[in-house]
């Protein structure tokens, strides 16, 4: 790794990048994040995770307490559990997205992230932290009509058997400019946001509000939903376990998330 000017801000993805297996922050990574903050560098988590999956990360988020969640669709104060900003999808466009994907990609089922939480269609299976929690379950048309997903800032679309990259490619062809689509999961799960809303767009806006330029940002990622952010930042690193497209698109690489790849770079910046 070559030495570079110390950045003012560290923007890092979480799952597959900063976090080890099980969603853990290793002792080395926790120490590196704390040292970066002490040295005057702000740390911002920029993740596909929804706001409600951020609570246990509060001790590691730095003085500002802010994370960019849902691929840029929501900005949250993690410590206070307060949603600071959202970028909602238009309900009519949401219904059009769902209709087009059902027609072009039969078998696709949908779920929704919105300020009140999470909702899904009956055929959309849930795992991780959603499986044991109460949430609305109904066809998309009902969820949109009765206002249960007002202000939704992320659509989740799941297919039973397509290759994940093929599913993303075909989703983009089906919905066109109606919305942004990307992926971060090893399964065929596409994440859909309002037009123009990405990790990069929300991070750029946050940085502008704090007088930080792209050249003063170092970013870390591993999946296609990180690509825009990695292209925007002045310095960017792909972890060794990253998606092949990310590894090919980013010049700087570090070791894997399980080997504390983000911490390894931060240590060279201090």
Short mmCIF file of C-alpha atoms in Angstrom, two decimals:
data_model
loop_
_atom_site.label_atom_id
_atom_site.label_comp_id
_atom_site.label_asym_id
_atom_site.label_seq_id
_atom_site.Cartn_x
_atom_site.Cartn_y
_atom_site.Cartn_z
CA UNK A 1 0.00 0.00 0.00
CA UNK A 2 1.38 3.40 -0.95
CA UNK A 3 1.15 6.33 1.43
CA UNK A 4 -1.43 9.01 0.67
CA UNK A 5 -2.47 12.27 2.34
CA UNK A 6 -4.51 11.64 5.47
CA UNK A 7 -8.22 11.88 4.62
CA UNK A 8 -10.78 13.81 6.61
CA UNK A 9 -13.44 11.14 6.31
CA UNK A 10 -13.56 7.34 6.18
CA UNK A 11 -16.65 5.98 4.44
CA UNK A 12 -17.06 2.24 4.83
CA UNK A 13 -19.55 -0.40 3.92
CA UNK A 14 -20.38 -2.84 6.71
CA UNK A 15 -21.29 -6.41 5.79
CA UNK A 16 -18.51 -8.13 3.87
CA UNK A 17 -16.24 -5.08 4.27
CA UNK A 18 -15.84 -3.75 7.81
CA UNK A 19 -17.63 -6.51 9.71
CA UNK A 20 -16.40 -10.04 10.27
CA UNK A 21 -18.63 -13.11 10.08
CA UNK A 22 -21.69 -12.83 12.26
CA UNK A 23 -21.74 -9.05 11.83
CA UNK A 24 -19.01 -8.52 14.41
CA UNK A 25 -16.65 -5.58 14.77
CA UNK A 26 -13.29 -7.15 15.62
CA UNK A 27 -11.14 -5.71 18.40
CA UNK A 28 -8.55 -4.56 15.86
CA UNK A 29 -11.16 -2.81 13.73
CA UNK A 30 -12.80 -1.16 16.75
CA UNK A 31 -9.39 0.16 17.82
CA UNK A 32 -8.62 1.46 14.34
CA UNK A 33 -11.95 3.29 14.07
CA UNK A 34 -11.46 4.87 17.49
CA UNK A 35 -7.91 5.92 16.62
CA UNK A 36 -9.07 7.48 13.35
CA UNK A 37 -11.69 9.55 15.17
CA UNK A 38 -9.15 10.60 17.78
CA UNK A 39 -6.82 11.71 14.96
CA UNK A 40 -9.54 13.95 13.53
CA UNK A 41 -10.91 11.70 10.80
CA UNK A 42 -14.67 11.23 10.78
CA UNK A 43 -16.03 7.72 10.20
CA UNK A 44 -19.32 7.26 8.36
CA UNK A 45 -20.90 3.85 7.84
CA UNK A 46 -22.50 3.68 4.38
CA UNK A 47 -24.52 0.51 4.14
CA UNK A 48 -27.34 -1.35 2.48
CA UNK A 49 -28.64 -2.24 5.92
CA UNK A 50 -31.89 -0.60 7.06
CA UNK A 51 -31.74 1.80 10.01
CA UNK A 52 -33.18 -0.75 12.46
CA UNK A 53 -30.19 -3.07 11.91
CA UNK A 54 -27.72 -0.47 13.17
CA UNK A 55 -28.31 -0.29 16.92
CA UNK A 56 -25.41 -2.49 18.05
CA UNK A 57 -22.95 -0.44 15.98
CA UNK A 58 -23.47 2.77 17.95
CA UNK A 59 -20.26 2.43 20.00
CA UNK A 60 -18.15 2.36 16.82
CA UNK A 61 -19.72 5.14 14.79
CA UNK A 62 -17.82 8.17 16.06
CA UNK A 63 -18.77 11.51 17.48
CA UNK A 64 -21.45 12.46 14.94
CA UNK A 65 -23.42 9.22 15.37
CA UNK A 66 -24.70 9.29 11.78
CA UNK A 67 -24.92 6.42 9.30
CA UNK A 68 -26.12 6.35 5.70
CA UNK A 69 -28.41 3.33 5.37
CA UNK A 70 -30.48 1.49 2.76
CA UNK A 71 -28.01 2.33 -0.03
CA UNK A 72 -28.49 6.05 0.54
CA UNK A 73 -32.24 5.95 1.03
CA UNK A 74 -32.05 6.90 4.71
CA UNK A 75 -29.72 8.87 6.96
CA UNK A 76 -29.98 7.92 10.63
CA UNK A 77 -28.62 9.04 13.98
CA UNK A 78 -27.71 5.60 15.27
CA UNK A 79 -27.32 6.50 18.93
CA UNK A 80 -30.64 8.30 19.19
CA UNK A 81 -32.43 5.94 16.83
CA UNK A 82 -33.63 8.97 14.89
CA UNK A 83 -34.28 9.03 11.16
CA UNK A 84 -32.76 12.29 9.93
CA UNK A 85 -33.49 12.12 6.22
CA UNK A 86 -35.08 9.82 3.65
CA UNK A 87 -35.31 9.71 -0.14
CA UNK A 88 -38.70 8.12 -0.81
CA UNK A 89 -39.87 6.42 -3.97
CA UNK A 90 -42.97 7.67 -5.71
CA UNK A 91 -45.87 5.24 -4.97
CA UNK A 92 -47.01 5.18 -8.60
CA UNK A 93 -43.49 4.41 -9.77
CA UNK A 94 -43.22 1.71 -7.11
CA UNK A 95 -46.31 -0.02 -8.43
CA UNK A 96 -44.98 0.25 -12.00
CA UNK A 97 -41.64 -1.27 -10.93
CA UNK A 98 -43.44 -4.20 -9.29
CA UNK A 99 -45.76 -4.70 -12.28
CA UNK A 100 -42.91 -4.68 -14.79
CA UNK A 101 -40.79 -7.06 -12.76
CA UNK A 102 -43.66 -9.50 -12.30
CA UNK A 103 -44.17 -9.50 -16.06
CA UNK A 104 -40.50 -9.79 -17.05
CA UNK A 105 -39.24 -11.86 -14.12
CA UNK A 106 -42.02 -14.22 -13.00
CA UNK A 107 -41.63 -15.52 -9.49
CA UNK A 108 -40.24 -12.27 -8.09
CA UNK A 109 -41.60 -11.29 -4.68
CA UNK A 110 -41.25 -7.96 -2.89
CA UNK A 111 -40.61 -6.35 0.46
CA UNK A 112 -40.37 -2.71 1.50
CA UNK A 113 -38.33 -0.52 3.83
CA UNK A 114 -40.06 2.62 5.11
CA UNK A 115 -39.83 4.96 8.13
CA UNK A 116 -42.14 2.75 10.18
CA UNK A 117 -40.16 -0.43 9.55
CA UNK A 118 -40.58 -3.31 7.14
CA UNK A 119 -43.41 -4.94 5.17
CA UNK A 120 -43.53 -7.80 2.68
CA UNK A 121 -45.64 -9.80 0.30
CA UNK A 122 -46.75 -13.24 1.55
CA UNK A 123 -44.34 -15.05 -0.79
CA UNK A 124 -41.29 -13.08 0.31
CA UNK A 125 -39.40 -15.22 2.82
CA UNK A 126 -37.60 -13.46 5.66
CA UNK A 127 -34.41 -14.36 7.45
CA UNK A 128 -32.05 -12.81 9.99
CA UNK A 129 -33.61 -10.20 12.26
CA UNK A 130 -36.95 -10.01 10.44
CA UNK A 131 -38.09 -13.59 10.99
CA UNK A 132 -39.24 -13.18 14.60
CA UNK A 133 -40.75 -9.68 14.40
CA UNK A 134 -44.25 -8.52 13.64
CA UNK A 135 -44.63 -6.65 10.35
CA UNK A 136 -47.33 -6.08 7.73
CA UNK A 137 -47.77 -8.91 5.22
CA UNK A 138 -49.98 -8.30 2.16
CA UNK A 139 -49.81 -7.97 -1.63
CA UNK A 140 -47.99 -4.87 -2.83
CA UNK A 141 -51.18 -3.28 -4.11
CA UNK A 142 -52.77 -3.46 -0.64
CA UNK A 143 -49.68 -2.18 1.15
CA UNK A 144 -49.50 0.83 -1.15
CA UNK A 145 -53.25 1.52 -1.16
CA UNK A 146 -53.76 1.56 2.60
CA UNK A 147 -50.66 3.64 3.37
CA UNK A 148 -48.84 1.01 5.42
CA UNK A 149 -45.59 1.69 3.54
CA UNK A 150 -45.83 5.48 3.30
CA UNK A 151 -42.50 7.09 2.50
CA UNK A 152 -40.86 3.84 1.43
CA UNK A 153 -37.20 4.33 0.60
CA UNK A 154 -36.19 0.85 -0.53
CA UNK A 155 -37.80 -2.01 -2.43
CA UNK A 156 -36.38 -5.50 -1.98
CA UNK A 157 -37.03 -7.89 -4.87
CA UNK A 158 -36.22 -11.57 -4.50
CA UNK A 159 -36.18 -14.29 -7.16
CA UNK A 160 -36.23 -18.02 -6.38
CA UNK A 161 -33.54 -19.25 -8.74
CA UNK A 162 -31.89 -16.73 -11.09
CA UNK A 163 -28.16 -16.03 -10.88
CA UNK A 164 -27.83 -12.87 -8.73
CA UNK A 165 -25.95 -10.88 -11.37
CA UNK A 166 -28.37 -11.95 -14.09
CA UNK A 167 -31.28 -10.96 -11.88
CA UNK A 168 -29.80 -7.49 -11.42
CA UNK A 169 -29.13 -7.06 -15.12
CA UNK A 170 -32.66 -8.11 -16.06
CA UNK A 171 -34.17 -5.92 -13.36
CA UNK A 172 -32.38 -2.89 -14.75
CA UNK A 173 -33.65 -3.71 -18.22
CA UNK A 174 -37.20 -4.12 -16.93
CA UNK A 175 -37.51 -0.94 -14.87
CA UNK A 176 -35.28 1.43 -16.83
CA UNK A 177 -34.92 4.93 -15.31
CA UNK A 178 -37.86 4.57 -12.92
CA UNK A 179 -35.52 3.65 -10.05
CA UNK A 180 -31.96 2.73 -9.08
CA UNK A 181 -31.26 -0.97 -8.69
CA UNK A 182 -28.26 -2.75 -7.26
CA UNK A 183 -27.31 -5.78 -5.17
CA UNK A 184 -25.26 -6.67 -2.11
CA UNK A 185 -26.42 -10.17 -1.24
CA UNK A 186 -25.05 -13.55 -2.38
CA UNK A 187 -28.61 -14.60 -3.24
CA UNK A 188 -30.82 -13.26 -6.06
CA UNK A 189 -31.95 -10.19 -4.13
CA UNK A 190 -32.11 -6.80 -5.83
CA UNK A 191 -32.31 -3.55 -3.85
CA UNK A 192 -34.23 -0.70 -5.48
CA UNK A 193 -34.13 2.99 -4.54
CA UNK A 194 -35.56 6.22 -5.91
CA UNK A 195 -33.97 7.54 -9.13
CA UNK A 196 -30.52 8.95 -8.51
CA UNK A 197 -30.32 7.64 -4.94
CA UNK A 198 -27.14 5.66 -4.26
CA UNK A 199 -24.58 5.39 -1.50
CA UNK A 200 -22.52 7.93 -3.44
CA UNK A 201 -25.28 10.52 -3.81
CA UNK A 202 -26.15 10.56 -0.12
CA UNK A 203 -22.53 10.47 0.98
CA UNK A 204 -21.67 13.35 -1.36
CA UNK A 205 -24.54 15.41 0.07
CA UNK A 206 -23.49 14.65 3.66
CA UNK A 207 -19.89 15.58 2.89
CA UNK A 208 -20.93 18.83 1.20
CA UNK A 209 -22.92 19.78 4.29
CA UNK A 210 -19.76 19.32 6.35
CA UNK A 211 -17.34 21.01 3.95
CA UNK A 212 -15.59 17.80 2.95
CA UNK A 213 -14.58 17.20 -0.68
CA UNK A 214 -14.45 13.87 -2.48
CA UNK A 215 -10.66 14.15 -2.54
CA UNK A 216 -10.66 14.09 1.27
CA UNK A 217 -12.61 10.81 1.49
CA UNK A 218 -11.29 7.25 1.62
CA UNK A 219 -13.94 4.60 0.95
CA UNK A 220 -14.16 0.84 1.36
CA UNK A 221 -16.52 -1.70 -0.20
CA UNK A 222 -17.09 -5.18 -1.54
CA UNK A 223 -20.28 -5.40 -3.63
CA UNK A 224 -21.97 -3.75 -6.63
CA UNK A 225 -23.95 -1.40 -4.36
CA UNK A 226 -20.59 0.13 -3.37
CA UNK A 227 -19.38 0.90 -6.90
CA UNK A 228 -20.70 4.47 -7.18
CA UNK A 229 -19.28 5.38 -3.77
CA UNK A 230 -15.90 3.84 -4.61
CA UNK A 231 -15.80 5.76 -7.89
CA UNK A 232 -16.70 9.04 -6.17
CA UNK A 233 -14.21 8.99 -3.29
CA UNK A 234 -10.68 10.34 -3.67
CA UNK A 235 -9.20 7.07 -2.41
CA UNK A 236 -11.03 3.76 -2.60
CA UNK A 237 -10.25 0.21 -1.54
CA UNK A 238 -11.85 -3.12 -2.37
CA UNK A 239 -11.47 -5.86 0.21
CA UNK A 240 -9.96 -9.10 -1.09
CA UNK A 241 -13.27 -10.97 -0.79
CA UNK A 242 -15.09 -8.40 -2.96
CA UNK A 243 -17.29 -9.18 -5.95
CA UNK A 244 -15.18 -9.65 -9.13
CA UNK A 245 -16.64 -6.49 -10.67
CA UNK A 246 -15.58 -4.44 -7.64
CA UNK A 247 -12.09 -5.92 -7.66
CA UNK A 248 -11.77 -5.09 -11.36
CA UNK A 249 -13.13 -1.54 -10.93
CA UNK A 250 -11.06 -0.39 -7.96
CA UNK A 251 -7.30 0.02 -8.24
CA UNK A 252 -6.48 -0.26 -4.53
CA UNK A 253 -7.09 -3.54 -2.73
CA UNK A 254 -6.72 -4.58 0.88
CA UNK A 255 -7.01 -7.91 2.68
CA UNK A 256 -10.39 -9.48 3.37
CA UNK A 257 -12.95 -8.43 5.94
CA UNK A 258 -12.07 -11.49 8.03
CA UNK A 259 -8.47 -10.23 8.08
CA UNK A 260 -9.51 -6.71 9.11
CA UNK A 261 -8.86 -5.17 5.70
CA UNK A 262 -10.34 -1.77 6.60
CA UNK A 263 -8.32 -1.58 9.81
CA UNK A 264 -5.15 -2.50 7.91
CA UNK A 265 -5.54 0.57 5.70
CA UNK A 266 -6.58 2.90 8.50
CA UNK A 267 -3.45 1.93 10.41
CA UNK A 268 -1.32 3.13 7.51
CA UNK A 269 -3.14 6.49 7.51
CA UNK A 270 -2.54 7.27 11.17
#
